[in-house]
Amino acid sequence: MANDALGFVETRGNTGSIMALDAMLKAANVEHVKTVSIGGGFVTVVVRGEVGAVKSAIEAGTEAAATIGELICVNIIPSAHNDVFGLIGINK
Amino acid sequence: MEQSLGIIETLGFATAMEAADAAVKSANVKLGEWVKVGGGKVNIILRGDVAAVKAAVEAGVAAASRIGKIEGQTVIARPSEKLTGIFPIEAK
């Protein structure tokens, strides 16, 4: 139950998303769940962990992604619903 | 039991997941597969009875429009069964 917070950093272009992921993995104890690319250059990095860890990771990731390319959207879902985990393709 | 169909189309994957999470938590609906439309657009498929789907779409759109752009939303009370073969609208 503890680590079901999900963090999303969505950038246009891959460089920004790799920078963000690198910063996030270093900043806090979060696990990289998936990198989803949905066309049009939109790449979303999904991380998972405890709410506090995901929050600080997302802050670091946002900063990193903003320096390179275009940051589209950043979001944290503090306790994601089971179906959302299934939607993303990971089991809770 | 005839299931209604709700679709939320967002710009960006993170926004779509926020919409899905809010929708699933707000009413008794099931999520279908998310659809990659291209150009950064994503569809969220919701199934359930018509009142639940309506409430879920509204909740999903309200939550997602705070962090990203909503491209479109619709509720089809009685979708034709022929739609199933053409568009992935089955609940997971």
Coordinates of N, CA and C in Angstrom, one line a residue:
Chain A
M1 N 0.8 -1.2 0.0 CA 0.0 0.0 0.0 C 0.9 1.2 0.0
A2 N 2.1 1.1 0.5 CA 2.9 2.3 0.7 C 3.3 3.0 -0.6
N3 N 3.9 2.2 -1.5 CA 4.4 2.9 -2.6 C 3.5 2.9 -3.8
D4 N 2.3 3.5 -3.7 CA 1.5 3.5 -4.9 C 1.3 4.9 -5.4
A5 N 2.2 5.8 -5.1 CA 2.2 7.1 -5.7 C 2.9 7.1 -7.1
L6 N 2.2 7.7 -8.1 CA 2.8 7.7 -9.4 C 3.2 9.2 -9.8
G7 N 4.4 9.3 -10.4 CA 4.8 10.6 -10.9 C 5.0 10.6 -12.4
F8 N 4.5 11.6 -13.1 CA 4.7 11.7 -14.5 C 5.4 13.0 -14.9
V9 N 6.4 12.9 -15.8 CA 7.0 14.1 -16.4 C 6.9 13.9 -17.9
E10 N 6.2 14.8 -18.5 CA 6.0 14.7 -20.0 C 6.7 15.8 -20.7
T11 N 7.5 15.4 -21.7 CA 8.3 16.4 -22.4 C 8.0 16.2 -23.9
R12 N 8.4 17.2 -24.7 CA 8.4 17.0 -26.1 C 9.8 16.8 -26.5
G13 N 10.1 15.5 -26.9 CA 11.5 15.2 -27.2 C 12.1 14.3 -26.2
N14 N 13.0 13.5 -26.6 CA 13.5 12.4 -25.7 C 14.6 12.9 -24.7
T15 N 15.3 13.9 -25.2 CA 16.5 14.3 -24.3 C 16.0 14.8 -23.0
G16 N 14.9 15.6 -23.0 CA 14.4 16.2 -21.8 C 13.9 15.1 -20.9
S17 N 13.3 14.0 -21.4 CA 12.8 13.0 -20.6 C 13.9 12.2 -20.0
I18 N 15.0 12.0 -20.7 CA 16.1 11.2 -20.1 C 16.8 12.1 -19.0
M19 N 16.9 13.4 -19.3 CA 17.5 14.2 -18.2 C 16.6 14.2 -17.0
A20 N 15.3 14.2 -17.2 CA 14.3 14.2 -16.0 C 14.4 12.9 -15.3
L21 N 14.5 11.8 -16.0 CA 14.5 10.5 -15.4 C 15.8 10.3 -14.6
D22 N 16.9 10.8 -15.2 CA 18.2 10.7 -14.4 C 18.1 11.5 -13.1
A23 N 17.6 12.7 -13.2 CA 17.5 13.5 -12.0 C 16.6 12.9 -11.0
M24 N 15.5 12.3 -11.5 CA 14.5 11.7 -10.5 C 15.1 10.5 -9.8
L25 N 15.8 9.7 -10.6 CA 16.3 8.4 -9.9 C 17.4 8.8 -8.9
K26 N 18.1 9.9 -9.2 CA 19.2 10.3 -8.2 C 18.6 11.0 -7.0
A27 N 17.5 11.7 -7.2 CA 17.0 12.6 -6.2 C 16.3 11.8 -5.1
A28 N 15.6 10.7 -5.4 CA 14.8 10.1 -4.4 C 14.7 8.6 -4.7
N29 N 14.2 7.9 -3.7 CA 14.0 6.4 -3.8 C 12.8 6.1 -4.6
V30 N 12.8 6.3 -5.9 CA 11.7 6.0 -6.8 C 12.1 5.0 -7.8
E31 N 11.1 4.3 -8.4 CA 11.4 3.2 -9.3 C 10.9 3.6 -10.7
H32 N 11.7 3.4 -11.8 CA 11.2 3.8 -13.1 C 10.2 2.7 -13.6
V33 N 9.0 3.1 -13.8 CA 8.0 2.2 -14.2 C 8.0 2.0 -15.7
K34 N 7.9 3.1 -16.4 CA 7.7 3.0 -17.9 C 8.0 4.4 -18.5
T35 N 8.5 4.3 -19.8 CA 8.6 5.5 -20.6 C 7.6 5.3 -21.7
V36 N 6.6 6.2 -21.9 CA 5.6 6.0 -22.9 C 5.7 7.1 -23.9
S37 N 5.8 6.7 -25.2 CA 5.8 7.8 -26.2 C 4.6 7.6 -27.1
I38 N 3.8 8.8 -27.2 CA 2.5 8.7 -27.8 C 2.4 9.5 -29.1
G39 N 3.6 9.6 -29.8 CA 3.6 10.3 -31.1 C 3.6 11.8 -30.9
G40 N 3.9 12.5 -31.9 CA 4.0 14.0 -31.9 C 5.1 14.4 -31.0
G41 N 6.1 13.5 -30.7 CA 7.3 13.9 -29.9 C 7.0 14.0 -28.4
F42 N 5.8 13.5 -28.0 CA 5.5 13.5 -26.6 C 6.0 12.3 -25.9
V43 N 6.9 12.5 -24.9 CA 7.4 11.3 -24.2 C 7.1 11.5 -22.7
T44 N 6.5 10.5 -22.1 CA 6.2 10.6 -20.7 C 7.0 9.6 -19.9
V45 N 7.6 10.1 -18.8 CA 8.4 9.2 -17.9 C 7.5 8.9 -16.7
V46 N 7.3 7.7 -16.3 CA 6.4 7.3 -15.2 C 7.3 6.7 -14.1
V47 N 7.2 7.3 -12.9 CA 8.0 6.7 -11.8 C 7.0 6.4 -10.7
R48 N 7.5 5.6 -9.8 CA 6.6 5.1 -8.7 C 7.4 5.0 -7.4
G49 N 6.7 5.3 -6.3 CA 7.3 5.2 -5.0 C 6.4 5.8 -3.9
E50 N 7.0 6.1 -2.8 CA 6.1 6.7 -1.7 C 5.9 8.2 -2.1
V51 N 4.8 8.7 -1.6 CA 4.4 10.1 -2.0 C 5.5 11.1 -1.8
G52 N 6.2 11.0 -0.6 CA 7.2 12.0 -0.4 C 8.4 11.8 -1.4
A53 N 8.7 10.6 -1.6 CA 9.9 10.4 -2.6 C 9.5 10.8 -3.9
V54 N 8.3 10.5 -4.4 CA 7.8 10.9 -5.7 C 7.8 12.4 -5.8
K55 N 7.3 13.1 -4.8 CA 7.2 14.6 -4.8 C 8.6 15.2 -5.0
S56 N 9.6 14.7 -4.2 CA 10.9 15.4 -4.4 C 11.5 14.9 -5.7
A57 N 11.3 13.7 -6.1 CA 11.8 13.3 -7.4 C 11.3 14.1 -8.6
I58 N 10.0 14.4 -8.5 CA 9.3 15.2 -9.6 C 9.8 16.6 -9.6
E59 N 10.1 17.1 -8.4 CA 10.7 18.5 -8.4 C 12.0 18.5 -9.1
A60 N 12.8 17.5 -8.8 CA 14.2 17.5 -9.4 C 14.0 17.2 -10.9
G61 N 13.1 16.4 -11.3 CA 12.9 16.0 -12.7 C 12.4 17.2 -13.5
T62 N 11.5 18.0 -12.9 CA 10.9 19.1 -13.6 C 12.0 20.1 -13.9
E63 N 12.9 20.4 -12.9 CA 14.0 21.3 -13.1 C 14.8 20.9 -14.2
A64 N 15.2 19.6 -14.2 CA 16.1 19.1 -15.2 C 15.5 19.2 -16.6
A65 N 14.2 18.8 -16.7 CA 13.6 18.7 -18.0 C 13.4 20.1 -18.5
A66 N 13.2 21.1 -17.6 CA 12.9 22.5 -18.1 C 14.1 23.1 -18.8
T67 N 15.3 22.5 -18.4 CA 16.5 23.2 -19.0 C 16.7 22.7 -20.5
I68 N 16.2 21.6 -20.8 CA 16.4 21.0 -22.2 C 15.0 20.9 -22.8
G69 N 14.8 21.4 -24.0 CA 13.6 21.1 -24.7 C 12.4 21.7 -24.1
E70 N 11.3 21.1 -24.3 CA 10.0 21.7 -23.9 C 9.3 20.7 -22.9
L71 N 9.0 21.3 -21.7 CA 8.3 20.5 -20.7 C 6.8 20.6 -20.9
I72 N 6.1 19.6 -21.2 CA 4.7 19.6 -21.5 C 3.8 19.6 -20.2
C73 N 4.1 18.7 -19.3 CA 3.2 18.5 -18.2 C 3.8 17.7 -17.1
V74 N 3.6 18.0 -15.8 CA 4.1 17.3 -14.7 C 2.9 16.9 -13.8
N75 N 2.9 15.7 -13.3 CA 1.8 15.4 -12.4 C 2.1 14.3 -11.4
I76 N 1.5 14.4 -10.2 CA 1.7 13.3 -9.2 C 0.3 12.8 -8.9
I77 N 0.1 11.5 -8.9 CA -1.1 10.9 -8.4 C -0.8 10.2 -7.0
P78 N -1.1 10.8 -5.9 CA -0.7 10.3 -4.6 C -1.0 8.9 -4.3
S79 N -2.3 8.5 -4.6 CA -2.5 7.0 -4.4 C -3.4 6.6 -5.6
A80 N -2.8 6.0 -6.6 CA -3.4 5.7 -7.8 C -4.3 4.5 -7.6
H81 N -5.4 4.5 -8.3 CA -6.4 3.4 -8.3 C -5.8 2.2 -9.0
N82 N -6.3 1.0 -8.5 CA -5.7 -0.2 -9.1 C -5.9 -0.3 -10.6
D83 N -7.0 0.2 -11.1 CA -7.2 0.1 -12.6 C -6.2 1.0 -13.3
V84 N -5.8 2.0 -12.7 CA -4.8 2.9 -13.4 C -3.5 2.2 -13.5
F85 N -3.1 1.4 -12.5 CA -1.9 0.6 -12.6 C -2.1 -0.4 -13.8
G86 N -3.2 -1.0 -13.9 CA -3.5 -1.9 -15.0 C -3.4 -1.2 -16.3
L87 N -3.9 0.0 -16.3 CA -3.9 0.8 -17.6 C -2.5 1.0 -18.0
I88 N -1.6 1.4 -17.1 CA -0.3 1.7 -17.4 C 0.5 0.4 -17.8
G89 N 0.0 -0.8 -17.2 CA 0.6 -2.0 -17.6 C 1.5 -2.5 -16.5
I90 N 1.3 -2.1 -15.3 CA 2.1 -2.7 -14.2 C 1.1 -3.2 -13.1
N91 N 1.6 -4.2 -12.4 CA 0.7 -4.7 -11.4 C 1.0 -4.0 -10.0
K92 N 0.0 -3.9 -9.2 CA 0.1 -3.0 -8.0 C 1.1 -3.6 -7.1
Chain B
M1 N -26.2 -6.8 -19.9 CA -26.5 -5.5 -19.3 C -25.9 -4.5 -20.3
E2 N -26.7 -3.6 -20.8 CA -26.2 -2.6 -21.8 C -25.2 -1.6 -21.1
Q3 N -24.0 -1.6 -21.6 CA -23.0 -0.7 -20.9 C -22.8 0.6 -21.8
S4 N -22.9 1.7 -21.1 CA -22.6 3.0 -21.9 C -21.1 3.1 -22.1
L5 N -20.8 4.0 -23.0 CA -19.4 4.2 -23.3 C -19.0 5.7 -23.1
G6 N -18.0 5.9 -22.4 CA -17.5 7.3 -22.2 C -16.1 7.4 -22.7
I7 N -15.8 8.5 -23.4 CA -14.5 8.7 -24.0 C -14.0 10.1 -23.6
I8 N -12.8 10.2 -23.0 CA -12.1 11.4 -22.7 C -10.9 11.5 -23.6
E9 N -10.7 12.5 -24.4 CA -9.5 12.7 -25.2 C -8.7 13.8 -24.7
T10 N -7.4 13.5 -24.4 CA -6.6 14.6 -23.8 C -5.4 14.8 -24.7
L11 N -4.7 15.9 -24.4 CA -3.4 16.1 -25.1 C -2.3 15.7 -24.1
G12 N -1.7 14.6 -24.3 CA -0.6 14.2 -23.4 C -1.1 13.0 -22.6
F13 N -0.1 12.1 -22.2 CA -0.3 10.9 -21.5 C -0.6 11.1 -20.0
A14 N 0.2 12.1 -19.5 CA 0.1 12.3 -18.0 C -1.3 12.9 -17.7
T15 N -1.8 13.7 -18.6 CA -3.1 14.3 -18.4 C -4.2 13.2 -18.5
A16 N -4.0 12.3 -19.4 CA -4.9 11.2 -19.6 C -5.0 10.3 -18.4
M17 N -3.8 10.0 -17.8 CA -3.8 9.2 -16.6 C -4.5 9.9 -15.4
E18 N -4.3 11.2 -15.3 CA -5.0 11.9 -14.3 C -6.5 11.8 -14.5
A19 N -7.0 11.9 -15.8 CA -8.4 11.8 -16.1 C -8.9 10.4 -15.7
A20 N -8.1 9.4 -16.1 CA -8.6 8.0 -15.8 C -8.7 7.8 -14.3
D21 N -7.7 8.3 -13.5 CA -7.7 8.1 -12.1 C -8.9 8.8 -11.4
A22 N -9.1 10.0 -11.8 CA -10.2 10.7 -11.2 C -11.6 10.1 -11.6
A23 N -11.6 9.6 -12.9 CA -12.9 9.0 -13.3 C -13.2 7.7 -12.6
V24 N -12.2 6.9 -12.5 CA -12.4 5.6 -11.8 C -12.7 5.8 -10.4
K25 N -12.2 6.8 -9.7 CA -12.4 7.0 -8.3 C -13.8 7.7 -8.1
S26 N -14.3 8.3 -9.1 CA -15.5 9.1 -8.8 C -16.8 8.3 -9.0
A27 N -16.8 7.3 -9.9 CA -18.0 6.5 -10.1 C -17.7 5.1 -10.4
N28 N -18.8 4.3 -10.5 CA -18.6 2.8 -10.6 C -18.4 2.5 -12.1
V29 N -17.2 2.8 -12.6 CA -17.0 2.6 -14.1 C -15.7 1.7 -14.2
K30 N -15.6 1.1 -15.4 CA -14.5 0.3 -15.7 C -13.7 1.0 -16.8
L31 N -12.3 0.8 -16.7 CA -11.5 1.4 -17.7 C -11.3 0.5 -18.9
G32 N -11.3 1.0 -20.1 CA -10.8 0.1 -21.2 C -9.4 0.5 -21.5
E33 N -8.8 -0.1 -22.6 CA -7.5 0.2 -22.9 C -7.3 1.7 -23.3
W34 N -6.2 2.3 -23.0 CA -6.0 3.7 -23.5 C -5.6 3.6 -25.0
V35 N -6.1 4.6 -25.8 CA -5.9 4.5 -27.2 C -4.9 5.6 -27.6
K36 N -3.8 5.2 -28.3 CA -2.8 6.2 -28.8 C -3.3 6.7 -30.1
V37 N -3.7 8.0 -30.1 CA -4.3 8.6 -31.3 C -3.2 9.2 -32.2
G38 N -2.0 9.6 -31.6 CA -1.0 10.2 -32.4 C -1.0 11.7 -32.2
G39 N 0.1 12.3 -32.5 CA 0.2 13.8 -32.3 C 0.0 14.2 -30.9
G40 N 0.3 13.2 -30.0 CA 0.2 13.6 -28.5 C -1.1 13.4 -28.0
K41 N -2.1 12.9 -28.7 CA -3.5 12.8 -28.2 C -3.7 11.4 -27.7
V42 N -4.4 11.2 -26.6 CA -4.7 9.9 -26.0 C -6.2 9.9 -25.7
N43 N -6.8 8.7 -25.9 CA -8.2 8.5 -25.5 C -8.3 7.6 -24.3
I44 N -9.2 7.9 -23.4 CA -9.5 7.1 -22.2 C -10.9 6.5 -22.4
I45 N -11.0 5.2 -22.3 CA -12.3 4.5 -22.5 C -12.9 4.2 -21.2
L46 N -14.2 4.6 -21.0 CA -14.9 4.3 -19.7 C -16.1 3.5 -20.0
R47 N -16.4 2.4 -19.3 CA -17.6 1.6 -19.5 C -18.3 1.5 -18.2
G48 N -19.7 1.5 -18.3 CA -20.5 1.3 -17.1 C -21.9 1.8 -17.4
D49 N -22.8 1.9 -16.4 CA -24.1 2.4 -16.7 C -24.1 3.9 -16.9
V50 N -25.1 4.4 -17.6 CA -25.0 5.7 -18.2 C -24.8 6.8 -17.2
A51 N -25.4 6.7 -16.0 CA -25.3 7.8 -15.0 C -23.8 7.8 -14.5
A52 N -23.3 6.6 -14.2 CA -21.9 6.5 -13.7 C -20.9 7.0 -14.7
V53 N -21.2 6.6 -16.0 CA -20.2 7.1 -17.0 C -20.3 8.6 -17.2
K54 N -21.4 9.2 -17.1 CA -21.6 10.6 -17.2 C -20.8 11.3 -16.1
A55 N -21.0 10.8 -14.8 CA -20.3 11.4 -13.7 C -18.8 11.2 -13.8
A56 N -18.4 10.1 -14.3 CA -17.0 9.8 -14.3 C -16.3 10.7 -15.4
V57 N -17.0 10.9 -16.5 CA -16.4 11.7 -17.6 C -16.3 13.2 -17.0
E58 N -17.3 13.6 -16.3 CA -17.2 15.0 -15.8 C -16.1 15.1 -14.8
A59 N -16.0 14.2 -13.9 CA -15.0 14.2 -12.9 C -13.6 14.1 -13.5
G60 N -13.4 13.3 -14.5 CA -12.2 13.1 -15.2 C -11.7 14.3 -15.9
V61 N -12.7 15.0 -16.6 CA -12.4 16.2 -17.3 C -12.0 17.3 -16.4
A62 N -12.8 17.4 -15.3 CA -12.5 18.5 -14.3 C -11.1 18.3 -13.8
A63 N -10.7 17.1 -13.4 CA -9.4 16.9 -12.8 C -8.3 17.1 -13.8
A64 N -8.5 16.6 -15.0 CA -7.4 16.6 -16.0 C -7.2 18.0 -16.6
S65 N -8.3 18.8 -16.6 CA -8.1 20.2 -17.2 C -7.3 21.1 -16.3
R66 N -7.1 20.6 -15.0 CA -6.3 21.5 -14.2 C -4.8 21.3 -14.6
I67 N -4.4 20.2 -15.1 CA -3.0 20.0 -15.4 C -2.7 19.9 -16.9
G68 N -3.7 19.8 -17.7 CA -3.4 19.7 -19.2 C -4.6 20.0 -20.0
K69 N -4.6 19.7 -21.3 CA -5.6 20.2 -22.2 C -6.5 19.0 -22.5
I70 N -7.9 19.3 -22.5 CA -8.8 18.3 -22.9 C -9.2 18.5 -24.3
E71 N -9.1 17.5 -25.2 CA -9.3 17.7 -26.6 C -10.8 17.4 -26.9
G72 N -11.4 16.5 -26.1 CA -12.8 16.2 -26.4 C -13.3 15.2 -25.4
Q73 N -14.6 15.1 -25.2 CA -15.2 14.2 -24.3 C -16.6 13.8 -24.9
T74 N -17.0 12.5 -24.6 CA -18.4 12.2 -25.1 C -18.9 11.0 -24.3
V75 N -20.2 10.9 -24.2 CA -20.8 9.8 -23.6 C -21.9 9.2 -24.5
I76 N -21.7 7.9 -24.9 CA -22.7 7.3 -25.8 C -23.5 6.3 -24.9
A77 N -24.8 6.6 -24.7 CA -25.6 5.8 -23.8 C -25.7 4.4 -24.2
R78 N -26.0 4.2 -25.5 CA -26.2 2.8 -26.0 C -25.3 2.6 -27.2
P79 N -24.0 2.3 -27.1 CA -23.2 2.2 -28.2 C -23.6 0.9 -29.0
S80 N -23.5 1.0 -30.4 CA -23.9 -0.2 -31.2 C -22.8 -1.2 -31.0
E81 N -23.2 -2.5 -31.0 CA -22.3 -3.6 -30.7 C -21.3 -3.7 -31.9
K82 N -21.7 -3.2 -33.0 CA -20.7 -3.3 -34.2 C -19.5 -2.4 -33.9
L83 N -19.6 -1.5 -33.0 CA -18.5 -0.6 -32.7 C -17.3 -1.4 -32.1
T84 N -17.7 -2.5 -31.4 CA -16.7 -3.3 -30.7 C -15.5 -3.7 -31.6
G85 N -15.9 -4.2 -32.8 CA -14.9 -4.7 -33.7 C -14.0 -3.6 -34.2
I86 N -14.5 -2.4 -34.3 CA -13.8 -1.3 -35.0 C -12.9 -0.6 -34.0
F87 N -13.4 -0.4 -32.8 CA -12.7 0.5 -31.9 C -12.6 -0.2 -30.6
P88 N -11.5 -0.2 -29.9 CA -11.3 -1.0 -28.7 C -12.0 -0.5 -27.5
I89 N -13.3 -0.8 -27.4 CA -14.1 -0.1 -26.3 C -14.4 -1.1 -25.2
E90 N -13.9 -2.3 -25.3 CA -14.2 -3.3 -24.2 C -13.5 -2.9 -22.9
A91 N -14.2 -3.1 -21.8 CA -13.6 -2.8 -20.5 C -12.5 -3.9 -20.2
K92 N -11.5 -3.5 -19.5 CA -10.4 -4.5 -19.3 C -10.9 -5.5 -18.2

